[in-house]
Amino acid sequence: MAEIIVTTSGKGGVGKTTTSASIASGIARRGKKVAVIDFDIGLRNLDLIMGCERRVVYDFVNVIQGESTLKQALIKDKRIETLFVLAASQTRDKDALSLEGVRKVLDELIADGFDYIICDSPAGIEKGAHLAMYFADRAIVVVNPEVSSVRDSDRILGLLASKTQRAEKDESKVKEHLLLTRYSPKRVAAGEMMSVDDVKEILGIEVIGVIPESPDVLAASNAGTPVILNAESDVSLAYEDAVARLLGETVPLRFLEEPKKGFFARMFGG
Amino acid sequence: MGLLAFFRRSPATANIAKERLRIIVSQERSARGGPDYLPLLRRELLEVIRKYVNVDPEAIQINLEREEGQEVLELSVQLPEKKAV
């Protein structure tokens, strides 16, 4: 049975698209058939992070409006056999997405044998965000250990519990997972940044991953490679752990401590 | 971290963040799913109270609690300390 997972946050710039790209790639790399959909109508971004921006011919809205088939619009990833991207439309018409249109596309993906559908939500709580979460079975709530991000995430948790199909039909609720990004163990140790436990305590949901702050994220987006595919990076390992947990494995959290440095490195920078 | 930064640490503000979030999140959660008139009720109550006592907007707390099928609207107003005249 296919699972629909929304990546959401409320606040912008916290790492939703980076997360969608890496989680989708990580699951697909394990042989599952995965589609990742950009719901940010008007502001297409996922294609850049996935590195397929020049291969977009048809988009999500084209499919909904019957201007192309789903098959024509799905972009097959060049690195991972079982990974497909559906790009956002750049139309300025915010009403181009409709609940019924989205439902039709998701149903078709499920009928085509996709195992996982990752919905990359736009920031905010407007229509695009609502549609991205509406059909979700699970939600990855991306949060930075910072006051406005945490508060916005709590708003999103409220919406997941009330404005989704599962909530409206009184089915079992959308399963919520917390993913912390831009985590700096050094600043946490210095008392300058809230810890994983602090954020977990405030929001009261289970943590699926902690992604350390790293220049590798920008490097990966510059190159159009999902950061999880950069095997050298702690970020990649942290996302891989999150993928494992998402698929039901028990993996301890890591990268919560600052790597130990020698005396000279501490005194003279590095 | 350079030599200067080693001696001049930023203040530890994470606890302040956590405490502020704890309060605002629990306040927003209790208003969530509750009747839409709560914010307006809060404002109007504040105005009435202010006719008599000069209280801070932060000094008035409204909580809606649901227990065993009944709802309890809890209102608490923190009055300012009496100043010596």
Tab-separated table of C-alpha atoms in Angstrom:
chain	number	residue	atom	x	y	z
A	1	MET	CA	0.000	0.000	0.000
A	2	ALA	CA	1.339	3.396	-0.971
A	3	GLU	CA	2.141	5.950	1.705
A	4	ILE	CA	1.743	9.677	1.261
A	5	ILE	CA	4.213	11.757	3.263
A	6	VAL	CA	4.082	15.554	3.473
A	7	THR	CA	7.181	17.618	4.262
A	8	THR	CA	5.964	20.760	5.957
A	9	SER	CA	7.022	23.478	8.415
A	10	GLY	CA	4.992	26.655	8.300
A	11	LYS	CA	8.063	28.853	8.256
A	12	GLY	CA	10.064	29.237	5.064
A	13	GLY	CA	13.757	28.566	4.623
A	14	VAL	CA	14.055	25.845	7.241
A	15	GLY	CA	14.960	23.055	4.817
A	16	LYS	CA	11.705	21.524	3.573
A	17	THR	CA	12.799	21.072	-0.040
A	18	THR	CA	16.265	19.866	0.960
A	19	THR	CA	14.525	17.355	3.213
A	20	SER	CA	11.992	16.233	0.584
A	21	ALA	CA	14.773	15.694	-1.964
A	22	SER	CA	16.965	13.744	0.444
A	23	ILE	CA	14.212	11.641	2.010
A	24	ALA	CA	12.778	10.782	-1.426
A	25	SER	CA	16.245	9.849	-2.720
A	26	GLY	CA	17.035	7.842	0.407
A	27	ILE	CA	13.844	5.795	0.204
A	28	ALA	CA	14.181	5.280	-3.564
A	29	ARG	CA	17.793	4.172	-3.141
A	30	ARG	CA	16.437	1.262	-1.109
A	31	GLY	CA	14.529	0.052	-4.146
A	32	LYS	CA	11.125	1.588	-3.381
A	33	LYS	CA	9.290	3.417	-6.133
A	34	VAL	CA	9.070	7.057	-5.072
A	35	ALA	CA	7.467	10.193	-6.515
A	36	VAL	CA	8.333	13.587	-5.055
A	37	ILE	CA	5.924	16.430	-5.842
A	38	ASP	CA	6.533	20.180	-5.588
A	39	PHE	CA	3.374	21.881	-4.264
A	40	ASP	CA	4.854	25.387	-4.325
A	41	ILE	CA	2.766	26.708	-7.196
A	42	GLY	CA	4.332	29.789	-8.740
A	43	LEU	CA	7.735	29.231	-7.147
A	44	ARG	CA	9.275	26.087	-8.546
A	45	ASN	CA	12.293	24.914	-6.520
A	46	LEU	CA	12.395	21.168	-6.052
A	47	ASP	CA	13.588	20.641	-9.640
A	48	LEU	CA	16.689	22.751	-8.911
A	49	ILE	CA	17.501	20.878	-5.711
A	50	MET	CA	17.022	17.580	-7.569
A	51	GLY	CA	19.123	18.858	-10.492
A	52	CYS	CA	16.478	18.229	-13.161
A	53	GLU	CA	15.395	21.834	-13.888
A	54	ARG	CA	16.258	21.645	-17.575
A	55	ARG	CA	14.197	18.514	-18.093
A	56	VAL	CA	10.876	19.999	-16.949
A	57	VAL	CA	8.478	19.957	-19.893
A	58	TYR	CA	5.141	19.456	-18.202
A	59	ASP	CA	4.264	20.159	-14.589
A	60	PHE	CA	1.763	19.309	-11.847
A	61	VAL	CA	-0.829	21.841	-13.064
A	62	ASN	CA	-0.552	20.632	-16.677
A	63	VAL	CA	-1.497	17.166	-15.460
A	64	ILE	CA	-4.408	18.414	-13.364
A	65	GLN	CA	-5.749	20.468	-16.245
A	66	GLY	CA	-5.406	17.584	-18.696
A	67	GLU	CA	-2.750	19.279	-20.840
A	68	SER	CA	-0.401	16.358	-20.380
A	69	THR	CA	-0.512	12.850	-19.017
A	70	LEU	CA	1.052	12.059	-15.664
A	71	LYS	CA	3.581	9.846	-17.437
A	72	GLN	CA	4.715	12.771	-19.610
A	73	ALA	CA	5.127	15.062	-16.607
A	74	LEU	CA	7.020	12.686	-14.294
A	75	ILE	CA	10.757	13.281	-14.593
A	76	LYS	CA	12.777	10.133	-14.059
A	77	ASP	CA	15.851	10.706	-11.917
A	78	LYS	CA	19.157	10.011	-13.672
A	79	ARG	CA	20.873	8.635	-10.577
A	80	ILE	CA	18.203	6.479	-8.979
A	81	GLU	CA	16.145	4.151	-11.148
A	82	THR	CA	12.989	4.239	-8.993
A	83	LEU	CA	12.800	7.983	-8.301
A	84	PHE	CA	10.497	10.435	-10.109
A	85	VAL	CA	9.950	14.191	-9.764
A	86	LEU	CA	6.769	16.119	-10.503
A	87	ALA	CA	7.630	19.816	-10.846
A	88	ALA	CA	5.518	22.728	-9.635
A	89	SER	CA	3.859	24.977	-12.128
A	90	GLN	CA	5.155	28.517	-12.528
A	91	THR	CA	1.679	29.863	-13.190
A	92	ARG	CA	0.644	32.822	-11.107
A	93	ASP	CA	-2.861	31.432	-10.778
A	94	LYS	CA	-2.995	30.260	-7.175
A	95	ASP	CA	-6.235	28.401	-7.867
A	96	ALA	CA	-4.623	26.145	-10.463
A	97	LEU	CA	-4.456	23.405	-7.827
A	98	SER	CA	-7.715	21.954	-6.611
A	99	LEU	CA	-8.470	19.298	-4.040
A	100	GLU	CA	-10.047	17.071	-6.678
A	101	GLY	CA	-7.156	17.613	-9.097
A	102	VAL	CA	-4.606	16.671	-6.449
A	103	ARG	CA	-6.651	13.639	-5.448
A	104	LYS	CA	-6.766	12.470	-9.074
A	105	VAL	CA	-2.974	12.719	-9.503
A	106	LEU	CA	-2.275	10.935	-6.199
A	107	ASP	CA	-4.747	8.160	-7.080
A	108	GLU	CA	-3.063	7.687	-10.425
A	109	LEU	CA	0.391	7.471	-8.806
A	110	ILE	CA	-0.913	4.860	-6.383
A	111	ALA	CA	-2.493	2.893	-9.247
A	112	ASP	CA	0.857	3.066	-11.078
A	113	GLY	CA	2.481	1.180	-8.218
A	114	PHE	CA	4.348	3.944	-6.410
A	115	ASP	CA	5.299	2.921	-2.866
A	116	TYR	CA	5.889	6.407	-1.478
A	117	ILE	CA	4.658	9.822	-2.530
A	118	ILE	CA	6.498	12.744	-0.944
A	119	CYS	CA	4.598	16.044	-1.029
A	120	ASP	CA	6.918	19.039	-0.672
A	121	SER	CA	4.791	21.748	0.924
A	122	PRO	CA	5.257	25.464	0.320
A	123	ALA	CA	5.853	27.712	3.344
A	124	GLY	CA	2.881	29.351	5.015
A	125	ILE	CA	-0.567	27.987	5.725
A	126	GLU	CA	-2.287	28.986	2.482
A	127	LYS	CA	-3.831	26.806	-0.178
A	128	GLY	CA	-0.658	25.095	-1.443
A	129	ALA	CA	0.312	24.055	2.080
A	130	HIS	CA	-3.222	22.880	2.783
A	131	LEU	CA	-3.346	20.733	-0.368
A	132	ALA	CA	0.131	19.299	0.255
A	133	MET	CA	-0.922	17.993	3.671
A	134	TYR	CA	-4.563	17.143	2.958
A	135	PHE	CA	-4.127	13.544	1.775
A	136	ALA	CA	-1.073	12.720	3.906
A	137	ASP	CA	-0.696	9.552	5.954
A	138	ARG	CA	2.399	10.915	7.653
A	139	ALA	CA	4.020	14.302	8.081
A	140	ILE	CA	7.640	15.283	8.460
A	141	VAL	CA	7.595	18.598	10.304
A	142	VAL	CA	10.874	20.367	9.579
A	143	VAL	CA	11.956	22.746	12.319
A	144	ASN	CA	14.999	24.853	13.168
A	145	PRO	CA	15.836	25.161	16.886
A	146	GLU	CA	14.697	28.775	16.827
A	147	VAL	CA	11.607	30.458	18.314
A	148	SER	CA	9.643	31.435	15.197
A	149	SER	CA	10.218	28.108	13.484
A	150	VAL	CA	9.080	26.147	16.538
A	151	ARG	CA	5.963	28.246	16.987
A	152	ASP	CA	5.034	27.929	13.290
A	153	SER	CA	5.541	24.181	13.477
A	154	ASP	CA	3.054	24.028	16.292
A	155	ARG	CA	0.517	25.844	14.094
A	156	ILE	CA	1.157	23.214	11.424
A	157	LEU	CA	0.611	20.423	13.958
A	158	GLY	CA	-2.759	21.998	14.720
A	159	LEU	CA	-3.663	22.000	11.021
A	160	LEU	CA	-2.526	18.395	10.565
A	161	ALA	CA	-4.889	17.435	13.358
A	162	SER	CA	-7.872	19.308	11.931
A	163	LYS	CA	-7.572	20.185	8.225
A	164	THR	CA	-6.593	16.875	6.664
A	165	GLN	CA	-8.643	14.103	5.118
A	166	ARG	CA	-7.779	11.814	8.010
A	167	ALA	CA	-9.004	14.400	10.516
A	168	GLU	CA	-12.186	15.154	8.592
A	169	LYS	CA	-13.057	11.501	8.106
A	170	ASP	CA	-12.260	10.626	11.716
A	171	GLU	CA	-9.668	8.109	10.603
A	172	SER	CA	-6.501	7.458	12.593
A	173	LYS	CA	-4.606	10.727	12.724
A	174	VAL	CA	-1.743	11.771	10.461
A	175	LYS	CA	1.461	10.365	11.948
A	176	GLU	CA	3.724	13.273	12.882
A	177	HIS	CA	7.512	13.184	12.832
A	178	LEU	CA	9.822	15.963	13.918
A	179	LEU	CA	12.966	16.661	11.903
A	180	LEU	CA	15.392	19.245	13.272
A	181	THR	CA	17.651	20.916	10.752
A	182	ARG	CA	20.585	23.346	11.041
A	183	TYR	CA	21.425	21.854	14.420
A	184	SER	CA	24.618	23.114	15.959
A	185	PRO	CA	25.800	20.894	18.843
A	186	LYS	CA	28.438	23.474	19.706
A	187	ARG	CA	25.884	26.235	20.195
A	188	VAL	CA	23.593	23.884	22.103
A	189	ALA	CA	26.473	23.033	24.451
A	190	ALA	CA	27.100	26.751	24.971
A	191	GLY	CA	23.437	27.311	25.846
A	192	GLU	CA	22.927	29.512	22.787
A	193	MET	CA	20.583	27.147	20.962
A	194	MET	CA	17.672	25.019	22.107
A	195	SER	CA	18.474	21.311	22.252
A	196	VAL	CA	16.630	18.435	20.564
A	197	ASP	CA	15.062	17.630	23.922
A	198	ASP	CA	13.899	21.222	24.410
A	199	VAL	CA	12.131	21.290	21.043
A	200	LYS	CA	10.738	17.810	21.515
A	201	GLU	CA	9.370	18.780	24.909
A	202	ILE	CA	7.668	21.921	23.575
A	203	LEU	CA	6.087	20.273	20.543
A	204	GLY	CA	5.510	16.867	22.096
A	205	ILE	CA	6.152	14.726	19.030
A	206	GLU	CA	8.664	12.031	18.254
A	207	VAL	CA	11.973	12.983	16.600
A	208	ILE	CA	12.763	11.257	13.303
A	209	GLY	CA	16.048	12.983	12.658
A	210	VAL	CA	18.510	15.697	13.585
A	211	ILE	CA	20.454	17.226	10.716
A	212	PRO	CA	23.611	19.104	11.685
A	213	GLU	CA	24.301	22.601	10.349
A	214	SER	CA	26.761	22.171	7.507
A	215	PRO	CA	28.157	23.903	4.437
A	216	ASP	CA	27.493	20.642	2.575
A	217	VAL	CA	23.810	21.572	2.215
A	218	LEU	CA	24.572	24.672	0.159
A	219	ALA	CA	27.196	22.800	-1.836
A	220	ALA	CA	24.660	20.100	-2.687
A	221	SER	CA	22.023	22.601	-3.747
A	222	ASN	CA	24.602	24.461	-5.856
A	223	ALA	CA	25.326	21.215	-7.644
A	224	GLY	CA	21.726	20.003	-7.909
A	225	THR	CA	22.447	16.804	-5.995
A	226	PRO	CA	20.263	15.799	-3.045
A	227	VAL	CA	22.631	16.141	-0.082
A	228	ILE	CA	21.931	12.554	1.058
A	229	LEU	CA	23.881	11.374	-2.006
A	230	ASN	CA	27.065	13.098	-0.780
A	231	ALA	CA	28.480	10.081	1.030
A	232	GLU	CA	31.230	12.103	2.730
A	233	SER	CA	28.877	14.338	4.669
A	234	ASP	CA	27.472	14.041	8.201
A	235	VAL	CA	24.301	15.562	6.759
A	236	SER	CA	23.983	12.626	4.419
A	237	LEU	CA	24.404	10.131	7.254
A	238	ALA	CA	21.878	12.002	9.378
A	239	TYR	CA	19.313	11.936	6.549
A	240	GLU	CA	20.037	8.262	5.925
A	241	ASP	CA	19.279	7.589	9.610
A	242	ALA	CA	16.021	9.520	9.273
A	243	VAL	CA	15.070	7.408	6.249
A	244	ALA	CA	15.776	4.232	8.221
A	245	ARG	CA	13.559	5.429	11.094
A	246	LEU	CA	10.833	6.419	8.656
A	247	LEU	CA	10.887	2.859	7.351
A	248	GLY	CA	10.542	1.489	10.857
A	249	GLU	CA	14.123	0.749	11.861
A	250	THR	CA	15.445	1.707	15.279
A	251	VAL	CA	18.548	3.841	14.897
A	252	PRO	CA	20.040	5.950	17.711
A	253	LEU	CA	20.376	9.716	17.111
A	254	ARG	CA	23.888	10.922	16.367
A	255	PHE	CA	25.715	14.196	15.647
A	256	LEU	CA	24.253	15.637	18.853
A	257	GLU	CA	27.704	16.242	20.318
A	258	GLU	CA	30.349	18.592	19.086
A	259	PRO	CA	33.252	16.694	17.515
A	260	LYS	CA	36.188	16.828	19.913
A	261	LYS	CA	38.891	19.268	18.903
A	262	GLY	CA	42.430	19.614	20.135
A	263	PHE	CA	43.554	22.593	22.230
A	264	PHE	CA	45.247	24.369	19.323
A	265	ALA	CA	42.257	23.967	17.009
A	266	ARG	CA	40.080	25.542	19.688
A	267	MET	CA	42.414	28.457	20.338
A	268	PHE	CA	43.342	29.279	16.806
A	269	GLY	CA	40.149	28.655	14.883
A	270	GLY	CA	38.945	25.875	12.710
B	1	MET	CA	36.542	29.722	17.100
B	2	GLY	CA	39.233	32.376	17.278
B	3	LEU	CA	41.133	33.584	20.320
B	4	LEU	CA	38.830	36.536	20.921
B	5	ALA	CA	35.657	34.518	20.626
B	6	PHE	CA	37.093	32.028	23.094
B	7	PHE	CA	37.066	34.630	25.830
B	8	ARG	CA	33.948	36.497	24.776
B	9	ARG	CA	31.131	33.977	24.755
B	10	SER	CA	27.608	34.846	23.705
B	11	PRO	CA	25.089	34.801	26.518
B	12	ALA	CA	23.162	31.576	27.028
B	13	THR	CA	19.717	32.480	25.695
B	14	ALA	CA	18.401	29.018	24.827
B	15	ASN	CA	16.573	28.776	28.148
B	16	ILE	CA	14.799	32.060	27.520
B	17	ALA	CA	13.680	30.795	24.120
B	18	LYS	CA	12.398	27.572	25.612
B	19	GLU	CA	10.479	29.299	28.387
B	20	ARG	CA	8.846	31.823	26.021
B	21	LEU	CA	7.857	29.051	23.625
B	22	ARG	CA	6.488	26.870	26.399
B	23	ILE	CA	4.103	29.661	27.415
B	24	ILE	CA	3.013	30.860	23.978
B	25	VAL	CA	2.600	27.377	22.529
B	26	SER	CA	0.440	26.192	25.423
B	27	GLN	CA	-1.626	29.385	25.176
B	28	GLU	CA	-2.113	28.960	21.431
B	29	ARG	CA	-2.958	25.303	21.827
B	30	SER	CA	-5.654	26.000	24.365
B	31	ALA	CA	-7.228	28.586	22.042
B	32	ARG	CA	-7.046	26.167	19.111
B	33	GLY	CA	-10.255	24.388	18.279
B	34	GLY	CA	-11.987	26.584	20.829
B	35	PRO	CA	-14.642	29.118	19.907
B	36	ASP	CA	-13.570	31.953	17.605
B	37	TYR	CA	-14.788	34.583	20.036
B	38	LEU	CA	-12.016	33.943	22.572
B	39	PRO	CA	-9.546	36.568	21.299
B	40	LEU	CA	-12.302	39.191	21.107
B	41	LEU	CA	-13.594	38.219	24.535
B	42	ARG	CA	-10.092	38.621	25.876
B	43	ARG	CA	-9.748	42.088	24.354
B	44	GLU	CA	-13.103	43.295	25.610
B	45	LEU	CA	-12.501	41.939	29.097
B	46	LEU	CA	-9.177	43.686	29.112
B	47	GLU	CA	-10.881	46.984	28.236
B	48	VAL	CA	-13.464	46.575	31.003
B	49	ILE	CA	-10.839	45.710	33.581
B	50	ARG	CA	-8.741	48.640	32.498
B	51	LYS	CA	-11.573	51.021	33.381
B	52	TYR	CA	-10.859	50.161	36.995
B	53	VAL	CA	-7.289	48.947	37.192
B	54	ASN	CA	-4.416	49.584	34.858
B	55	VAL	CA	-3.343	46.056	33.970
B	56	ASP	CA	-0.917	44.856	31.390
B	57	PRO	CA	-2.249	43.010	28.294
B	58	GLU	CA	-0.071	40.120	29.396
B	59	ALA	CA	-1.692	40.033	32.818
B	60	ILE	CA	-4.905	38.537	31.527
B	61	GLN	CA	-5.038	34.840	30.709
B	62	ILE	CA	-7.965	32.959	29.283
B	63	ASN	CA	-7.904	29.206	29.186
B	64	LEU	CA	-10.541	26.897	27.875
B	65	GLU	CA	-10.307	23.485	29.443
B	66	ARG	CA	-12.285	20.477	28.409
B	67	GLU	CA	-12.843	17.788	30.938
B	68	GLU	CA	-15.381	14.975	31.045
B	69	GLY	CA	-17.735	16.494	28.526
B	70	GLN	CA	-17.849	19.956	30.049
B	71	GLU	CA	-15.906	23.041	29.173
B	72	VAL	CA	-14.472	25.364	31.766
B	73	LEU	CA	-13.503	28.888	30.856
B	74	GLU	CA	-10.790	29.922	33.208
B	75	LEU	CA	-9.960	33.573	33.512
B	76	SER	CA	-7.086	34.912	35.494
B	77	VAL	CA	-6.089	38.530	35.901
B	78	GLN	CA	-2.896	39.491	37.597
B	79	LEU	CA	-3.399	42.833	39.323
B	80	PRO	CA	-0.509	45.248	39.556
B	81	GLU	CA	1.216	45.546	42.897
B	82	LYS	CA	-0.033	48.408	45.042
B	83	LYS	CA	2.348	51.306	44.933
B	84	ALA	CA	2.980	53.302	48.062
B	85	VAL	CA	1.265	56.682	47.660
